[in-house]
CSV table of C-alpha atoms in Angstrom, one decimal:
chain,number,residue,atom,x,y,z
A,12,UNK,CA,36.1,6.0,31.1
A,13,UNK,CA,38.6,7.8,33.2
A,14,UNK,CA,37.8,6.0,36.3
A,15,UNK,CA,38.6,3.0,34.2
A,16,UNK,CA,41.8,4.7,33.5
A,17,UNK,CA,40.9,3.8,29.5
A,18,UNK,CA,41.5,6.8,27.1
A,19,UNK,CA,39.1,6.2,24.3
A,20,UNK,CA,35.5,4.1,24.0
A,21,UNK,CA,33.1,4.0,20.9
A,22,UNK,CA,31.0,1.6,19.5
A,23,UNK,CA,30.5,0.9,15.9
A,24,UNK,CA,27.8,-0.8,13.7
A,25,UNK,CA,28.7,-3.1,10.7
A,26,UNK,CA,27.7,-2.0,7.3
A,27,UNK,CA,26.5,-4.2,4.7
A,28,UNK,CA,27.6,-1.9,1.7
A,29,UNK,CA,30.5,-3.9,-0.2
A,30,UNK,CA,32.6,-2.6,1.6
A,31,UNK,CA,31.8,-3.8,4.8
A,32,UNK,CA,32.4,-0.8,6.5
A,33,UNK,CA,32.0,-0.3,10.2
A,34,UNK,CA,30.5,2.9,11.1
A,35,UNK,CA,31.0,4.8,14.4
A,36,UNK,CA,28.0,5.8,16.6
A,37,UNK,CA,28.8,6.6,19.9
A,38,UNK,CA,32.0,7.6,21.7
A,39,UNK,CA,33.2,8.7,24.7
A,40,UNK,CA,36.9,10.3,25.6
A,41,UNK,CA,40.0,11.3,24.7
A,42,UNK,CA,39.1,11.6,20.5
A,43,UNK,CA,40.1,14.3,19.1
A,44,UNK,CA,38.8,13.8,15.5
A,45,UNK,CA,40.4,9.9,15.6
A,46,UNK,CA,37.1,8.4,14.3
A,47,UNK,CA,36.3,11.4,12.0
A,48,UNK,CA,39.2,10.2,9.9
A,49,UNK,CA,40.2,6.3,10.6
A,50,UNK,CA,38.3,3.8,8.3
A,51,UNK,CA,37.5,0.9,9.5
A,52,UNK,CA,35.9,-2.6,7.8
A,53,UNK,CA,35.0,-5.8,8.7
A,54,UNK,CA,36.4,-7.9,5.8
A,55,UNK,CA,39.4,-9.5,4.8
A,56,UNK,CA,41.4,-6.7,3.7
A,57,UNK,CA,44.2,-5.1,5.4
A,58,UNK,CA,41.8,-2.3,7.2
A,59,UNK,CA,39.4,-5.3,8.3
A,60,UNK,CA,42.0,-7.2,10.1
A,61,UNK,CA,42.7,-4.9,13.3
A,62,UNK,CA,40.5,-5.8,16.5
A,63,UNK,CA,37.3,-3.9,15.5
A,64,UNK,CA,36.9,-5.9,11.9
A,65,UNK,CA,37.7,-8.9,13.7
A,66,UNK,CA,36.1,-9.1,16.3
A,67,UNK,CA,32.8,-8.3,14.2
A,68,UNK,CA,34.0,-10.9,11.5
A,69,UNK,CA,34.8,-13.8,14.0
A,70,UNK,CA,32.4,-13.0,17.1
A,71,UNK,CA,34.9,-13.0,19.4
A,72,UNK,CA,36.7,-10.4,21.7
A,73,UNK,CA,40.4,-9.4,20.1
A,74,UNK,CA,42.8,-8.0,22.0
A,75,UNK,CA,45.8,-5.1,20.4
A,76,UNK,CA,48.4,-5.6,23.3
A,77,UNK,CA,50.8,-3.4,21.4
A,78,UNK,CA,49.5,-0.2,18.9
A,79,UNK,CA,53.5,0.2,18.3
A,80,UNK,CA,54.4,-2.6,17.6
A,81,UNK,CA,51.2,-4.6,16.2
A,82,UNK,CA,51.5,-5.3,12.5
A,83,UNK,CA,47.7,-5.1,11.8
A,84,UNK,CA,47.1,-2.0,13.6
A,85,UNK,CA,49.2,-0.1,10.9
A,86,UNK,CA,46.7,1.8,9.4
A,87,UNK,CA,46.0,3.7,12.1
A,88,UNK,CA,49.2,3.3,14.2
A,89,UNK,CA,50.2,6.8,13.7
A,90,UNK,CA,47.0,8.3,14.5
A,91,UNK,CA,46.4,6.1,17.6
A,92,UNK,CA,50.0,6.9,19.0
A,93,UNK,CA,50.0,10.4,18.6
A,94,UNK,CA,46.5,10.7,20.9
A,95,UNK,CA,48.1,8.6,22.9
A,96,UNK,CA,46.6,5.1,22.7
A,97,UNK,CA,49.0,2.2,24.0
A,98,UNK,CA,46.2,-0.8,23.7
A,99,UNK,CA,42.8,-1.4,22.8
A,100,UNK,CA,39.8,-4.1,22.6
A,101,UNK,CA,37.3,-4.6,20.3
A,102,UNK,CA,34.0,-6.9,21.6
A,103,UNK,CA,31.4,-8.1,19.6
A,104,UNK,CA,28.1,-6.7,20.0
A,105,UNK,CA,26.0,-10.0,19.0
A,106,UNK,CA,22.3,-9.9,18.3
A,107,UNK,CA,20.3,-12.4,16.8
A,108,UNK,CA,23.2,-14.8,16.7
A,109,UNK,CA,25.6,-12.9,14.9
A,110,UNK,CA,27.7,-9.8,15.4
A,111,UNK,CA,26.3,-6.5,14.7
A,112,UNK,CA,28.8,-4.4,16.0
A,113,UNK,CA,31.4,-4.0,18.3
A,114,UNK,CA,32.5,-1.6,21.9
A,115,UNK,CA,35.8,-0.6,21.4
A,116,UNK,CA,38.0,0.5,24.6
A,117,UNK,CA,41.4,2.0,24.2
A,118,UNK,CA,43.9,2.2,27.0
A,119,UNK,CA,46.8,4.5,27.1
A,120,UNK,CA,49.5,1.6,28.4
A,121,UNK,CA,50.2,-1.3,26.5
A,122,UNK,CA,49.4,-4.8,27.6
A,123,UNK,CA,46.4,-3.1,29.6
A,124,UNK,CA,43.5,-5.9,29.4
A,125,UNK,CA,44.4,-9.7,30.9
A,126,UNK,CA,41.9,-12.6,31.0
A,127,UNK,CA,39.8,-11.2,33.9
A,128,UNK,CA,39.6,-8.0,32.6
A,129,UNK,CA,38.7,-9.2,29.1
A,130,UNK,CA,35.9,-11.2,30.7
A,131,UNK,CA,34.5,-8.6,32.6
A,132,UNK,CA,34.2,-6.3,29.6
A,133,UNK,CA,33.1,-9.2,27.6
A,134,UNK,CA,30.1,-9.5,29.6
A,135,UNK,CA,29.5,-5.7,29.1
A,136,UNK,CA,29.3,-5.8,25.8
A,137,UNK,CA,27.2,-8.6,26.1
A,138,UNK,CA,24.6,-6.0,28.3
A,139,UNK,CA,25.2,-3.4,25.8
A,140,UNK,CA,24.1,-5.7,23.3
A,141,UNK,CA,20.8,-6.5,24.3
A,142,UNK,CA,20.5,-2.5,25.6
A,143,UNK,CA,20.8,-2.0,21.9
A,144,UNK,CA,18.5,-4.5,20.5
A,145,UNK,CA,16.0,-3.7,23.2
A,146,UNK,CA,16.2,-0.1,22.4
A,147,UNK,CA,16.0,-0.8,18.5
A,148,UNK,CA,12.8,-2.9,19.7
A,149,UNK,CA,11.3,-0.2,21.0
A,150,UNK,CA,12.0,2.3,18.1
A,151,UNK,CA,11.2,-0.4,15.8
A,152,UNK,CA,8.0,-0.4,17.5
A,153,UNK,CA,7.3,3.4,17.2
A,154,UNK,CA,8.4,3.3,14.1
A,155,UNK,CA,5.8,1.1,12.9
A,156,UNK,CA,3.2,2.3,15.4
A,157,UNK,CA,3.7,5.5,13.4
A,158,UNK,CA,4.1,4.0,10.1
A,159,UNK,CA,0.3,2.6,10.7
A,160,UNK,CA,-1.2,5.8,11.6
A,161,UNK,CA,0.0,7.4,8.8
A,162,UNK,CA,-1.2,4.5,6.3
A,163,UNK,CA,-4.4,4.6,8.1
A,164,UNK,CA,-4.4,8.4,7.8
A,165,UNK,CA,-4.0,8.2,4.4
A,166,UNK,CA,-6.6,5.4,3.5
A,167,UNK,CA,-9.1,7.3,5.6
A,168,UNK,CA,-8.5,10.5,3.9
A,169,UNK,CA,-8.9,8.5,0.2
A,170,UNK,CA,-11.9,6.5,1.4
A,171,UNK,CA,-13.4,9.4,2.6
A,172,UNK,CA,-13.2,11.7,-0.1
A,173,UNK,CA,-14.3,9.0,-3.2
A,174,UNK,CA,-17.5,9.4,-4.5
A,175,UNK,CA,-18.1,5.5,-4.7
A,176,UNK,CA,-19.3,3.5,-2.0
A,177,UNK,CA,-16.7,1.4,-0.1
A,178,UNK,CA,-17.3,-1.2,2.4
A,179,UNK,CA,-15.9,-4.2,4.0
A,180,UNK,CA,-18.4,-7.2,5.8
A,181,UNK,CA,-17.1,-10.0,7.9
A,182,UNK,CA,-19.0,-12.9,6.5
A,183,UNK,CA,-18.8,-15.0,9.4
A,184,UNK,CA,-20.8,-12.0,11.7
A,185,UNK,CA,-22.5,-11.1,8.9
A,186,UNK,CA,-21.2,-7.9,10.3
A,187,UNK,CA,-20.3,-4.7,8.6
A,188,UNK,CA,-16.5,-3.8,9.4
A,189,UNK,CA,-16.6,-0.7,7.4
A,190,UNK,CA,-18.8,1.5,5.2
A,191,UNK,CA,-16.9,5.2,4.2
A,192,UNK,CA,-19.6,8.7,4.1
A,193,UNK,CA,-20.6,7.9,0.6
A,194,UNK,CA,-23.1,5.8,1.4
A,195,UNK,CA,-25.2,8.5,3.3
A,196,UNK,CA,-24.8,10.6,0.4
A,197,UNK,CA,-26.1,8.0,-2.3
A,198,UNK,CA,-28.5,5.6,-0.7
A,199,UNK,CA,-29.7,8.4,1.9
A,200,UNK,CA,-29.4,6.7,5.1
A,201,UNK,CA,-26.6,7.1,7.5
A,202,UNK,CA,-23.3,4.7,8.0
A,203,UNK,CA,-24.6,3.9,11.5
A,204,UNK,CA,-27.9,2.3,10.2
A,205,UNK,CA,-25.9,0.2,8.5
A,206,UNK,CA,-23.6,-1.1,11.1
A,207,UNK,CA,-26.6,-1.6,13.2
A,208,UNK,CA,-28.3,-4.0,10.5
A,209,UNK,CA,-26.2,-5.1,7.6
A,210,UNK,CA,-28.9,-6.0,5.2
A,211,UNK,CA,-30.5,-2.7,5.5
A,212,UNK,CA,-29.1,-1.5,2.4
A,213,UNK,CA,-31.4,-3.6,0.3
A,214,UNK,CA,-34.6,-1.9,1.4
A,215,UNK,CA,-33.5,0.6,-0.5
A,216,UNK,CA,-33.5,-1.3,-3.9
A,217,UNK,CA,-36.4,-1.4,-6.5
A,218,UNK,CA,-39.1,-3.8,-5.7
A,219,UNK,CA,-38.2,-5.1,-9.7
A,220,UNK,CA,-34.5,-5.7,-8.6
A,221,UNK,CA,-34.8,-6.3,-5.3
A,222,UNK,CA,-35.6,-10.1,-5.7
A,223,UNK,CA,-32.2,-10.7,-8.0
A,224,UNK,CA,-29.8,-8.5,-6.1
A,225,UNK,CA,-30.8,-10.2,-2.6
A,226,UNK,CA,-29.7,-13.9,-4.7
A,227,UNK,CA,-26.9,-12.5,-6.2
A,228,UNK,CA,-25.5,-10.7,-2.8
A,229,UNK,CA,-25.9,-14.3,-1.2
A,230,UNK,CA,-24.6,-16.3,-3.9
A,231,UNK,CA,-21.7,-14.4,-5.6
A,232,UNK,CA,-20.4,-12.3,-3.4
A,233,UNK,CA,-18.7,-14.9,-1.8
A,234,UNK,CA,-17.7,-16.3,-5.2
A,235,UNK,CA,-16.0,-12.9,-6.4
A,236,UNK,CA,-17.9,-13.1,-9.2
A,237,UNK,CA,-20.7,-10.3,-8.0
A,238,UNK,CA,-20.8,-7.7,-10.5
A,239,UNK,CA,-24.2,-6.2,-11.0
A,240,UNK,CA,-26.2,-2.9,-11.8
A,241,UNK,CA,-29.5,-2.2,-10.5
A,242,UNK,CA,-31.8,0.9,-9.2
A,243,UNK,CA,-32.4,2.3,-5.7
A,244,UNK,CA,-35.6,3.9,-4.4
A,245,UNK,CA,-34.8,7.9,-2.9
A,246,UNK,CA,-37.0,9.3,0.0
A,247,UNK,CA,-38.4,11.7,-2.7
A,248,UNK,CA,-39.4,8.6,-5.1
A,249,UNK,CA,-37.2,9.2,-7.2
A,250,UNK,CA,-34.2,6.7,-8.3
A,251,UNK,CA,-30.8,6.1,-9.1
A,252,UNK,CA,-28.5,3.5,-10.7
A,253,UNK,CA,-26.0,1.7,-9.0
A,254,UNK,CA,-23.5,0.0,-10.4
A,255,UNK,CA,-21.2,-2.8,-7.8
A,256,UNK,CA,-18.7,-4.8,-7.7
A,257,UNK,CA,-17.6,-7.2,-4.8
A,258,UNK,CA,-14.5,-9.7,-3.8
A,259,UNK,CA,-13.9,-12.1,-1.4
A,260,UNK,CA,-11.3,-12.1,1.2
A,261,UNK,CA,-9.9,-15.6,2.0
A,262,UNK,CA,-8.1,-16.3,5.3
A,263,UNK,CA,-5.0,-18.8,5.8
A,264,UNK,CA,-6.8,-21.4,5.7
A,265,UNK,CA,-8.6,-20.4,2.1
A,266,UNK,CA,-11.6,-19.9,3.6
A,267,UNK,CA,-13.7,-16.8,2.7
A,268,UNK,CA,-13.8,-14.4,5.8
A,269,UNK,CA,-14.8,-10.9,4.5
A,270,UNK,CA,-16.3,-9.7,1.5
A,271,UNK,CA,-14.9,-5.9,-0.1
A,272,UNK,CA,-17.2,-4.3,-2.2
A,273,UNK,CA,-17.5,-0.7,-4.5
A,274,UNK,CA,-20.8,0.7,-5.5
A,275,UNK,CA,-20.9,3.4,-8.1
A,276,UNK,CA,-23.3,6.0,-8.6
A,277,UNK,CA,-24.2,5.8,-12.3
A,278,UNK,CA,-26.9,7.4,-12.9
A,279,UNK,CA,-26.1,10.2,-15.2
A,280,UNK,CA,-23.9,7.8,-17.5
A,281,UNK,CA,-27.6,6.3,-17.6
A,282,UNK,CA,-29.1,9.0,-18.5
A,283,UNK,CA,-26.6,9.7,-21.3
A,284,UNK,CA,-26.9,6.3,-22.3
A,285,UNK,CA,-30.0,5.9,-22.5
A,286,UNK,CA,-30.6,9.6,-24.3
A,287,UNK,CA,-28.3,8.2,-26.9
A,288,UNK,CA,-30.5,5.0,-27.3
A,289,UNK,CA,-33.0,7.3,-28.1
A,290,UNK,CA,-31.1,9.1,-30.8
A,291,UNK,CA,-29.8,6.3,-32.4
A,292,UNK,CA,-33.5,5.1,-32.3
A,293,UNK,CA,-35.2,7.9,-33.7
A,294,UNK,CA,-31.9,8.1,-36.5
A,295,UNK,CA,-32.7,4.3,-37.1
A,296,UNK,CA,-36.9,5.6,-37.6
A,297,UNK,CA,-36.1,8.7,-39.8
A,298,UNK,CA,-34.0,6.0,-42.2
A,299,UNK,CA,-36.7,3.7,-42.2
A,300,UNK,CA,-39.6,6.4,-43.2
A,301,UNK,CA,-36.8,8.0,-45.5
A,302,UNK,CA,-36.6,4.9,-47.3
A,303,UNK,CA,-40.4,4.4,-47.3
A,304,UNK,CA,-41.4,7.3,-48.5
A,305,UNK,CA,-38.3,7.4,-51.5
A,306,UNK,CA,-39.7,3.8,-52.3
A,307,UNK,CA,-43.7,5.4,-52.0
A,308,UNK,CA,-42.7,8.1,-54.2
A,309,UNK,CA,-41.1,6.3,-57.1
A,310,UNK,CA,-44.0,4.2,-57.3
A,311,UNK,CA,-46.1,7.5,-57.0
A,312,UNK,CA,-44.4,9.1,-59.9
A,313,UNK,CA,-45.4,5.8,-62.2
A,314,UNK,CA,-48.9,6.1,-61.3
A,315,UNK,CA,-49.2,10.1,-62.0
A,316,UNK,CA,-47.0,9.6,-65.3
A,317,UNK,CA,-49.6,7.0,-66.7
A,318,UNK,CA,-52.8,9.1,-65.3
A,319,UNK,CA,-51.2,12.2,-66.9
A,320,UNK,CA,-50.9,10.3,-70.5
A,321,UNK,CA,-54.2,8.6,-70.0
A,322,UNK,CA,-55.4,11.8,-69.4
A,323,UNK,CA,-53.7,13.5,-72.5
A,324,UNK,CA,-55.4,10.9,-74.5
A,325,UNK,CA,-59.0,11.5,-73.7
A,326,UNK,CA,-61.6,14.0,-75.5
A,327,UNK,CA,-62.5,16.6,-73.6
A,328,UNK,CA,-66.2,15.8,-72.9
A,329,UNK,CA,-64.9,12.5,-71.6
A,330,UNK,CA,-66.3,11.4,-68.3
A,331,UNK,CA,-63.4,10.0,-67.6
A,332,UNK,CA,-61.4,12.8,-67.8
């Protein structure tokens, strides 16, 4: 800056608040709290028409020959005198075809930038342009390298930690793409078995379901309409209930290239059910022999009352008695 012999540089960005305010975010020189307290815009209003809002508004270099004497610098003419700035440029930073910003360059003489020297900073600005957008590239680029890891982070630590069996098959490889730890903890085989041989899981299933699962995997689950409950077989002969559900995944094309599926564990919810079925049985039995023996009885009653009368009738030495 002083081997230039300017007094003040800075470069500002252009806000899109309603304002259109252009924010400083860099500057080098003589400053002395200048930006701290000038406010500068981009619009059409009187604090948008010096070289800073114009230059970002039209996309073109303007040039202040005179801070004394120009009429649109007078919003900041005191300010700029008294630290001593006699000129100034403003040069569009342009990105993407439009103007994003602009280098400002203040000189303490007036009349201080001619054509050459307009073009030669024109075609710094025009470097410091793409510096920028390179270097917004690249954080960009962190930013969403970083942004992934997280989001990965986090779905691992949900998928993880879920009792329910989630997993993810590529249709076309009849390849599992994922399979989270709940699947060593319900069907009793290990994630890696499953990897190694996709259809592995249905050995596990009950010879009785076995048959319609193996249909319904091939049929609906590329459908979306695969929703179905069946048993699996433990290493101790025992078994449990499994309830899934599974959807397809189509590509751009609409074609179905993975399928996403949940199995649930549901084996106590069985048990309750089916303990409940019971009750309800045995309260639908007790009603029935309730009524059957309130129906037995009445007729019971009858059959004593006449015997009793038939009996109050007879002699004594009756046989019959």
């Amino acid at each position: 800056i002083t081997g230039g012999g300017y007094r003040l540089t800075w470069i500002g960005f252009a806000g899109q608040d309603q304002d259109k305010t252009v924010h400083p975010i860099t500057c080098a020189g003589y400053e002395e709290g200048y930006l701290e307290t000038v406010r500068i815009t981009w619009g059409e209003d009187e604090r948008g028409r010096g070289p800073t809002g114009t230059a970002i508004r039209t996309g073109r270099p303007a040039v202040c020959k005179n801070v004394a004497e120009d009429p649109d610098y007078a919003p900041w003419r005191a300010d700029a005198v008294r630290r001593g700035y006699g000129s100034s440029i403003a040069l569009p930073l342009i990105g993407e075809g439009r103007p994003f910003g602009a280098l400002n360059i203040y000189a303490p003489e007036p009349n201080a930038f001619d054509d050459e020297e307009v073009a030669l900073l024109t075609e710094l600005a025009e470097d410091l342009a793409y510096g920028i957008l390179t270097l917004r590239g690249r954080t960009a680029h962190t930013l969403t390298e970083q942004a992934l890891r997280e989001s990965e982070e986090r779905f691992r630590q949900v998928v993880e930690n879920i009792r329910e069996v989630l997993w993810m098959k590529d249709v076309r490889q009849n390849q599992i793409i994922y399979v989270n730890p709940a699947y060593g903890e319900i069907w009793g085989r290990s994630c890696e078995s499953l990897y190694l041989s996709p259809d592995s899981w249905l050995d596990a299933v009950h010879p009785i379901d076995r048959k319609r699962i193996m249909e319904a995997a091939l049929s609906k689950q590329v459908q979306g309409t695969y929703e179905e409950v069946y048993r699996i077989m433990q290493s101790d002969g025992t078994f449990r209930w499994i309830a899934e559900r599974a959807f397809a995944v189509k590509d751009e094309s609409g074609e179905v290239c993975r399928v996403v599926g949940i199995a649930e564990d549901i084996t106590e919810r069985k048990m309750i059910e089916d303990q409940l079925h019971h009750a309800q049985k045995m309260e639908i039995i007790g009603k029935l022999a309730g009524g059957v023996a309130h129906d037995f009885n009445n007729i019971l009653t009858a059959i004593i009352g006449y015997a009793t009368l038939l009996q109050m009738k007879m002699p004594e030495d009756d046989p019959l008695k």
